[in-house]
Amino acid sequence: EKTRDRFIEVAGLGRAYNTGDVVLQDEAGSFHWIGRADFQVKVRGNRIELEYLEHAISNVSGVTHCEARVVGGGARLVLLASGDGVTEDMLREAASKLGRAYELSYVKLVPSSIWTFTVNGKLKRNEVPLEEEA
């Protein structure tokens, strides 16, 4: 029954299976994977995808790792990032291109060595400590 509920009708495409993946379709009709809907959160009353933000930030020149978080009961969107030559202004500019809902309240640049990973090489979320001002 759960599987049956995952099938949806998509205008122009017909029946499709909702995998939970977030994609964007470009002008040529190609789909580009952005992330999973599992990381959808509400910030200042707006629903956003943390992986969408992280994907955009990871494309900033020099960024090696990044993680977006929501703190303050959904009042603040914070970003932790590391990389060579990366500045807070570069990260804020990349986030601003995603729209007002992705406006960063706090950016923390951290050394690359601070990140921890699972045995599968995935970033362990919420491991890097934040200061109280975040």
CSV table of N, CA and C in Angstrom, one decimal:
chain,number,residue,atom,x,y,z
A,1,GLU,N,0.8,-1.2,0.0
A,1,GLU,CA,0.0,0.0,0.0
A,1,GLU,C,0.9,1.3,0.0
A,2,LYS,N,2.0,1.3,0.8
A,2,LYS,CA,2.9,2.4,0.8
A,2,LYS,C,3.5,2.7,-0.6
A,3,THR,N,3.8,1.6,-1.3
A,3,THR,CA,4.4,1.7,-2.6
A,3,THR,C,3.4,2.3,-3.6
A,4,ARG,N,2.1,1.9,-3.5
A,4,ARG,CA,1.1,2.4,-4.3
A,4,ARG,C,0.9,3.9,-4.1
A,5,ASP,N,1.0,4.3,-2.9
A,5,ASP,CA,0.8,5.7,-2.5
A,5,ASP,C,1.9,6.6,-3.1
A,6,ARG,N,3.0,6.0,-3.4
A,6,ARG,CA,4.1,6.8,-3.9
A,6,ARG,C,4.0,7.2,-5.4
A,7,PHE,N,3.0,6.5,-6.1
A,7,PHE,CA,2.8,6.9,-7.5
A,7,PHE,C,1.9,8.1,-7.6
A,8,ILE,N,2.3,9.0,-8.4
A,8,ILE,CA,1.6,10.3,-8.6
A,8,ILE,C,1.3,10.6,-10.1
A,9,GLU,N,0.4,11.4,-10.4
A,9,GLU,CA,0.1,11.9,-11.7
A,9,GLU,C,0.9,13.2,-12.0
A,10,VAL,N,1.7,13.2,-13.0
A,10,VAL,CA,2.4,14.4,-13.3
A,10,VAL,C,1.9,15.0,-14.7
A,11,ALA,N,1.5,16.2,-14.7
A,11,ALA,CA,1.0,16.9,-15.9
A,11,ALA,C,2.0,16.8,-17.0
A,12,GLY,N,1.6,16.2,-18.2
A,12,GLY,CA,2.5,16.1,-19.3
A,12,GLY,C,3.3,14.9,-19.3
A,13,LEU,N,3.4,14.2,-18.2
A,13,LEU,CA,4.2,13.0,-18.1
A,13,LEU,C,3.4,11.7,-17.9
A,14,GLY,N,2.3,11.9,-17.1
A,14,GLY,CA,1.5,10.8,-16.7
A,14,GLY,C,1.9,10.3,-15.4
A,15,ARG,N,1.8,9.0,-15.2
A,15,ARG,CA,2.1,8.4,-13.9
A,15,ARG,C,3.6,8.3,-13.6
A,16,ALA,N,4.0,8.7,-12.4
A,16,ALA,CA,5.4,8.7,-12.0
A,16,ALA,C,5.5,8.2,-10.6
A,17,TYR,N,6.7,7.7,-10.2
A,17,TYR,CA,7.0,7.3,-8.9
A,17,TYR,C,7.7,8.4,-8.1
A,18,ASN,N,7.2,8.8,-7.0
A,18,ASN,CA,7.8,9.8,-6.1
A,18,ASN,C,8.9,9.2,-5.3
A,19,THR,N,10.1,9.3,-5.7
A,19,THR,CA,11.3,8.7,-5.0
A,19,THR,C,11.7,9.5,-3.8
A,20,GLY,N,11.4,10.8,-3.7
A,20,GLY,CA,11.9,11.6,-2.7
A,20,GLY,C,13.1,12.4,-3.1
A,21,ASP,N,13.5,12.2,-4.4
A,21,ASP,CA,14.7,13.0,-4.9
A,21,ASP,C,14.2,14.4,-5.3
A,22,VAL,N,15.0,15.4,-5.2
A,22,VAL,CA,14.7,16.7,-5.7
A,22,VAL,C,15.6,16.9,-6.9
A,23,VAL,N,14.9,17.3,-8.0
A,23,VAL,CA,15.6,17.5,-9.3
A,23,VAL,C,15.2,18.9,-9.9
A,24,LEU,N,16.0,19.4,-10.8
A,24,LEU,CA,15.6,20.6,-11.6
A,24,LEU,C,15.7,20.1,-13.0
A,25,GLN,N,14.8,20.7,-13.8
A,25,GLN,CA,14.8,20.4,-15.3
A,25,GLN,C,15.3,21.7,-16.0
A,26,ASP,N,16.4,21.5,-16.8
A,26,ASP,CA,16.9,22.7,-17.5
A,26,ASP,C,16.1,22.9,-18.8
A,27,GLU,N,16.5,24.0,-19.5
A,27,GLU,CA,15.8,24.4,-20.7
A,27,GLU,C,15.8,23.3,-21.8
A,28,ALA,N,16.9,22.5,-21.8
A,28,ALA,CA,17.0,21.4,-22.8
A,28,ALA,C,16.2,20.2,-22.4
A,29,GLY,N,15.5,20.2,-21.2
A,29,GLY,CA,14.7,19.1,-20.8
A,29,GLY,C,15.5,18.1,-20.0
A,30,SER,N,16.7,18.3,-19.7
A,30,SER,CA,17.5,17.3,-18.9
A,30,SER,C,17.3,17.6,-17.4
A,31,PHE,N,17.3,16.5,-16.7
A,31,PHE,CA,17.1,16.6,-15.2
A,31,PHE,C,18.4,16.6,-14.5
A,32,HIS,N,18.5,17.4,-13.5
A,32,HIS,CA,19.7,17.5,-12.7
A,32,HIS,C,19.4,17.2,-11.2
A,33,TRP,N,20.0,16.2,-10.6
A,33,TRP,CA,19.7,15.8,-9.3
A,33,TRP,C,20.3,16.8,-8.3
A,34,ILE,N,19.5,17.3,-7.4
A,34,ILE,CA,19.9,18.3,-6.4
A,34,ILE,C,20.1,17.6,-5.0
A,35,GLY,N,19.2,16.8,-4.6
A,35,GLY,CA,19.3,16.1,-3.3
A,35,GLY,C,18.1,15.4,-2.9
A,36,ARG,N,17.9,15.1,-1.7
A,36,ARG,CA,16.7,14.4,-1.2
A,36,ARG,C,15.8,15.3,-0.5
A,37,ALA,N,14.5,15.0,-0.6
A,37,ALA,CA,13.5,15.8,0.1
A,37,ALA,C,13.5,15.6,1.6
A,38,ASP,N,14.2,14.6,2.1
A,38,ASP,CA,14.3,14.3,3.5
A,38,ASP,C,14.8,15.4,4.3
A,39,PHE,N,15.6,16.3,3.7
A,39,PHE,CA,16.2,17.4,4.4
A,39,PHE,C,15.4,18.7,4.2
A,40,GLN,N,14.1,18.6,3.9
A,40,GLN,CA,13.3,19.8,3.8
A,40,GLN,C,13.0,20.3,5.2
A,41,VAL,N,13.2,21.6,5.4
A,41,VAL,CA,13.0,22.2,6.7
A,41,VAL,C,12.2,23.5,6.5
A,42,LYS,N,11.7,24.0,7.6
A,42,LYS,CA,11.0,25.3,7.5
A,42,LYS,C,11.9,26.4,8.3
A,43,VAL,N,12.2,27.5,7.5
A,43,VAL,CA,13.0,28.6,8.1
A,43,VAL,C,12.2,29.8,7.9
A,44,ARG,N,11.9,30.5,9.0
A,44,ARG,CA,11.2,31.8,8.9
A,44,ARG,C,9.9,31.7,8.1
A,45,GLY,N,9.2,30.5,8.2
A,45,GLY,CA,7.9,30.3,7.6
A,45,GLY,C,8.0,29.8,6.1
A,46,ASN,N,9.3,29.6,5.6
A,46,ASN,CA,9.5,29.1,4.3
A,46,ASN,C,10.0,27.7,4.3
A,47,ARG,N,9.5,26.8,3.4
A,47,ARG,CA,10.0,25.5,3.3
A,47,ARG,C,11.2,25.6,2.3
A,48,ILE,N,12.4,25.0,2.8
A,48,ILE,CA,13.5,25.0,1.9
A,48,ILE,C,14.2,23.6,2.0
A,49,GLU,N,15.1,23.3,1.1
A,49,GLU,CA,15.8,22.1,1.0
A,49,GLU,C,17.3,22.4,1.4
A,50,LEU,N,17.7,21.8,2.5
A,50,LEU,CA,19.1,22.0,2.9
A,50,LEU,C,20.1,21.5,1.9
A,51,GLU,N,19.8,20.4,1.3
A,51,GLU,CA,20.7,19.8,0.3
A,51,GLU,C,20.8,20.7,-1.0
A,52,TYR,N,19.7,21.4,-1.3
A,52,TYR,CA,19.7,22.4,-2.4
A,52,TYR,C,20.7,23.5,-2.1
A,53,LEU,N,20.7,24.0,-0.9
A,53,LEU,CA,21.6,25.0,-0.5
A,53,LEU,C,23.1,24.5,-0.5
A,54,GLU,N,23.2,23.3,0.1
A,54,GLU,CA,24.6,22.7,0.2
A,54,GLU,C,25.1,22.4,-1.2
A,55,HIS,N,24.3,22.0,-2.2
A,55,HIS,CA,24.7,21.7,-3.5
A,55,HIS,C,25.2,23.0,-4.2
A,56,ALA,N,24.5,24.1,-4.0
A,56,ALA,CA,24.9,25.4,-4.5
A,56,ALA,C,26.2,25.9,-3.9
A,57,ILE,N,26.4,25.7,-2.6
A,57,ILE,CA,27.6,26.1,-1.9
A,57,ILE,C,28.8,25.3,-2.3
A,58,SER,N,28.5,24.0,-2.5
A,58,SER,CA,29.7,23.1,-2.9
A,58,SER,C,30.2,23.4,-4.3
A,59,ASN,N,29.4,24.2,-5.1
A,59,ASN,CA,29.9,24.6,-6.4
A,59,ASN,C,30.7,25.9,-6.4
A,60,VAL,N,30.8,26.5,-5.2
A,60,VAL,CA,31.6,27.8,-5.1
A,60,VAL,C,33.1,27.3,-5.2
A,61,SER,N,33.8,28.1,-5.9
A,61,SER,CA,35.2,27.7,-6.1
A,61,SER,C,36.0,27.7,-4.8
A,62,GLY,N,36.6,26.5,-4.5
A,62,GLY,CA,37.5,26.4,-3.3
A,62,GLY,C,36.8,25.6,-2.2
A,63,VAL,N,35.4,25.5,-2.2
A,63,VAL,CA,34.7,24.9,-1.1
A,63,VAL,C,35.0,23.4,-1.2
A,64,THR,N,35.4,22.8,0.0
A,64,THR,CA,35.7,21.4,0.0
A,64,THR,C,34.5,20.6,0.8
A,65,HIS,N,34.0,21.3,1.8
A,65,HIS,CA,32.9,20.7,2.6
A,65,HIS,C,32.0,21.8,3.1
A,66,CYS,N,30.7,21.4,3.2
A,66,CYS,CA,29.7,22.4,3.8
A,66,CYS,C,28.5,21.6,4.4
A,67,GLU,N,27.9,22.3,5.3
A,67,GLU,CA,26.7,21.8,5.9
A,67,GLU,C,25.8,23.0,6.3
A,68,ALA,N,24.5,22.8,6.0
A,68,ALA,CA,23.5,23.8,6.3
A,68,ALA,C,22.7,23.3,7.5
A,69,ARG,N,22.3,24.2,8.4
A,69,ARG,CA,21.5,23.8,9.6
A,69,ARG,C,20.5,24.9,9.8
A,70,VAL,N,19.4,24.5,10.5
A,70,VAL,CA,18.4,25.4,11.0
A,70,VAL,C,18.5,25.4,12.5
A,71,VAL,N,18.6,26.6,13.1
A,71,VAL,CA,18.7,26.7,14.6
A,71,VAL,C,17.6,27.7,15.0
A,72,GLY,N,17.5,27.8,16.3
A,72,GLY,CA,16.5,28.8,16.9
A,72,GLY,C,15.1,28.5,16.6
A,73,GLY,N,14.7,27.2,16.5
A,73,GLY,CA,13.4,26.8,16.3
A,73,GLY,C,12.9,27.2,14.9
A,74,GLY,N,13.8,27.2,13.9
A,74,GLY,CA,13.4,27.6,12.6
A,74,GLY,C,13.6,29.0,12.2
A,75,ALA,N,14.2,29.8,13.2
A,75,ALA,CA,14.3,31.2,12.9
A,75,ALA,C,15.6,31.6,12.2
A,76,ARG,N,16.6,30.7,12.2
A,76,ARG,CA,17.9,31.1,11.6
A,76,ARG,C,18.4,29.9,10.7
A,77,LEU,N,19.0,30.3,9.6
A,77,LEU,CA,19.6,29.3,8.7
A,77,LEU,C,21.1,29.6,8.8
A,78,VAL,N,21.9,28.6,9.2
A,78,VAL,CA,23.3,28.8,9.3
A,78,VAL,C,24.0,27.8,8.3
A,79,LEU,N,25.3,28.2,8.0
A,79,LEU,CA,26.1,27.5,7.1
A,79,LEU,C,27.5,27.3,7.7
A,80,LEU,N,28.0,26.1,7.6
A,80,LEU,CA,29.4,25.8,8.0
A,80,LEU,C,30.1,25.4,6.7
A,81,ALA,N,31.3,25.9,6.5
A,81,ALA,CA,32.0,25.5,5.2
A,81,ALA,C,33.5,25.6,5.4
A,82,SER,N,34.2,24.9,4.6
A,82,SER,CA,35.6,25.0,4.6
A,82,SER,C,36.1,24.9,3.2
A,83,GLY,N,37.3,25.4,3.0
A,83,GLY,CA,38.0,25.4,1.6
A,83,GLY,C,39.0,26.5,1.5
A,84,ASP,N,39.8,26.3,0.5
A,84,ASP,CA,40.9,27.3,0.3
A,84,ASP,C,40.4,28.5,-0.5
A,85,GLY,N,40.7,29.7,0.1
A,85,GLY,CA,40.3,31.0,-0.5
A,85,GLY,C,38.8,31.3,-0.5
A,86,VAL,N,38.1,30.6,0.3
A,86,VAL,CA,36.7,30.8,0.5
A,86,VAL,C,36.4,31.9,1.5
A,87,THR,N,35.5,32.8,1.1
A,87,THR,CA,35.1,33.9,2.1
A,87,THR,C,33.6,33.8,2.4
A,88,GLU,N,33.3,34.4,3.5
A,88,GLU,CA,31.9,34.5,3.9
A,88,GLU,C,31.0,35.2,2.8
A,89,ASP,N,31.6,36.2,2.2
A,89,ASP,CA,30.9,37.0,1.1
A,89,ASP,C,30.6,36.1,-0.1
A,90,MET,N,31.5,35.2,-0.4
A,90,MET,CA,31.3,34.3,-1.6
A,90,MET,C,30.1,33.4,-1.3
A,91,LEU,N,30.1,32.9,0.0
A,91,LEU,CA,29.1,31.9,0.3
A,91,LEU,C,27.7,32.6,0.4
A,92,ARG,N,27.7,33.8,1.0
A,92,ARG,CA,26.4,34.5,1.1
A,92,ARG,C,25.8,34.8,-0.3
A,93,GLU,N,26.7,35.2,-1.2
A,93,GLU,CA,26.3,35.5,-2.6
A,93,GLU,C,25.7,34.3,-3.3
A,94,ALA,N,26.4,33.1,-3.1
A,94,ALA,CA,25.9,31.9,-3.8
A,94,ALA,C,24.5,31.6,-3.2
A,95,ALA,N,24.3,31.7,-1.9
A,95,ALA,CA,23.0,31.4,-1.2
A,95,ALA,C,22.0,32.4,-1.7
A,96,SER,N,22.3,33.6,-1.9
A,96,SER,CA,21.3,34.7,-2.2
A,96,SER,C,20.7,34.4,-3.6
A,97,LYS,N,21.5,33.7,-4.5
A,97,LYS,CA,21.0,33.4,-5.8
A,97,LYS,C,19.9,32.4,-5.8
A,98,LEU,N,19.7,31.7,-4.7
A,98,LEU,CA,18.6,30.7,-4.6
A,98,LEU,C,17.3,31.3,-4.1
A,99,GLY,N,17.3,32.6,-3.7
A,99,GLY,CA,16.1,33.3,-3.3
A,99,GLY,C,16.2,33.7,-1.9
A,100,ARG,N,15.3,34.6,-1.5
A,100,ARG,CA,15.2,35.2,-0.2
A,100,ARG,C,15.1,34.1,0.9
A,101,ALA,N,14.4,33.0,0.7
A,101,ALA,CA,14.2,32.0,1.7
A,101,ALA,C,15.6,31.4,2.2
A,102,TYR,N,16.6,31.5,1.3
A,102,TYR,CA,17.9,30.9,1.6
A,102,TYR,C,18.9,31.9,2.2
A,103,GLU,N,18.4,33.1,2.6
A,103,GLU,CA,19.3,34.1,3.2
A,103,GLU,C,19.9,33.5,4.5
A,104,LEU,N,21.2,33.6,4.6
A,104,LEU,CA,21.9,33.0,5.7
A,104,LEU,C,22.0,33.9,6.9
A,105,SER,N,21.7,33.4,8.0
A,105,SER,CA,21.7,34.2,9.3
A,105,SER,C,23.2,34.2,9.8
A,106,TYR,N,23.9,33.2,9.6
A,106,TYR,CA,25.2,33.0,10.2
A,106,TYR,C,26.0,32.1,9.3
A,107,VAL,N,27.3,32.5,9.0
A,107,VAL,CA,28.2,31.7,8.3
A,107,VAL,C,29.5,31.4,9.1
A,108,LYS,N,29.9,30.2,9.2
A,108,LYS,CA,31.1,29.9,10.0
A,108,LYS,C,32.1,29.1,9.1
A,109,LEU,N,33.3,29.7,8.9
A,109,LEU,CA,34.3,29.0,8.1
A,109,LEU,C,35.1,28.2,9.1
A,110,VAL,N,35.3,26.9,8.8
A,110,VAL,CA,36.0,26.0,9.7
A,110,VAL,C,37.1,25.3,8.9
A,111,PRO,N,38.1,24.8,9.6
A,111,PRO,CA,39.1,24.0,9.0
A,111,PRO,C,38.6,22.7,8.4
A,112,SER,N,39.2,22.3,7.3
A,112,SER,CA,38.7,21.0,6.7
A,112,SER,C,38.9,19.8,7.6
A,113,SER,N,39.8,19.9,8.5
A,113,SER,CA,40.1,18.7,9.4
A,113,SER,C,39.0,18.5,10.4
A,114,ILE,N,38.1,19.4,10.6
A,114,ILE,CA,37.1,19.3,11.7
A,114,ILE,C,36.0,18.4,11.3
A,115,TRP,N,35.8,18.1,10.0
A,115,TRP,CA,34.6,17.3,9.5
A,115,TRP,C,34.9,15.9,9.9
A,116,THR,N,33.8,15.2,10.2
A,116,THR,CA,33.8,13.7,10.4
A,116,THR,C,32.9,13.0,9.3
A,117,PHE,N,33.2,11.8,9.0
A,117,PHE,CA,32.5,11.1,8.0
A,117,PHE,C,32.1,9.7,8.4
A,118,THR,N,31.1,9.2,7.8
A,118,THR,CA,30.6,7.8,8.1
A,118,THR,C,31.6,6.8,7.3
A,119,VAL,N,31.5,5.5,7.6
A,119,VAL,CA,32.3,4.6,6.9
A,119,VAL,C,32.1,4.6,5.4
A,120,ASN,N,31.0,5.1,5.0
A,120,ASN,CA,30.6,5.1,3.6
A,120,ASN,C,31.1,6.4,2.9
A,121,GLY,N,31.8,7.3,3.7
A,121,GLY,CA,32.3,8.5,3.2
A,121,GLY,C,31.3,9.7,3.2
A,122,LYS,N,30.2,9.5,3.8
A,122,LYS,CA,29.2,10.6,3.9
A,122,LYS,C,29.5,11.5,5.1
A,123,LEU,N,29.2,12.8,4.9
A,123,LEU,CA,29.5,13.8,6.0
A,123,LEU,C,28.5,13.5,7.2
A,124,LYS,N,29.0,13.4,8.4
A,124,LYS,CA,28.2,13.2,9.6
A,124,LYS,C,27.6,14.6,9.9
A,125,ARG,N,26.3,14.7,9.8
A,125,ARG,CA,25.6,16.0,10.1
A,125,ARG,C,25.6,16.3,11.6
A,126,ASN,N,25.6,17.6,11.9
A,126,ASN,CA,25.5,18.1,13.2
A,126,ASN,C,26.7,17.7,14.1
A,127,GLU,N,27.8,17.5,13.6
A,127,GLU,CA,29.0,17.1,14.4
A,127,GLU,C,29.9,18.3,14.7
A,128,VAL,N,29.9,19.3,13.8
A,128,VAL,CA,30.8,20.5,14.0
A,128,VAL,C,30.0,21.4,15.0
A,129,PRO,N,30.6,21.8,16.1
A,129,PRO,CA,29.9,22.6,17.0
A,129,PRO,C,29.7,24.1,16.5
A,130,LEU,N,28.6,24.7,17.0
A,130,LEU,CA,28.3,26.1,16.6
A,130,LEU,C,28.5,26.9,17.9
A,131,GLU,N,28.9,28.1,17.7
A,131,GLU,CA,29.0,29.1,18.9
A,131,GLU,C,27.5,29.5,19.3
A,132,GLU,N,27.4,30.0,20.4
A,132,GLU,CA,26.1,30.4,20.9
A,132,GLU,C,25.4,31.5,20.0
A,133,GLU,N,26.3,32.4,19.4
A,133,GLU,CA,25.7,33.5,18.6
A,133,GLU,C,25.0,33.0,17.3
A,134,ALA,N,25.3,31.7,16.9
A,134,ALA,CA,24.6,31.2,15.7
A,134,ALA,C,23.1,31.1,16.0
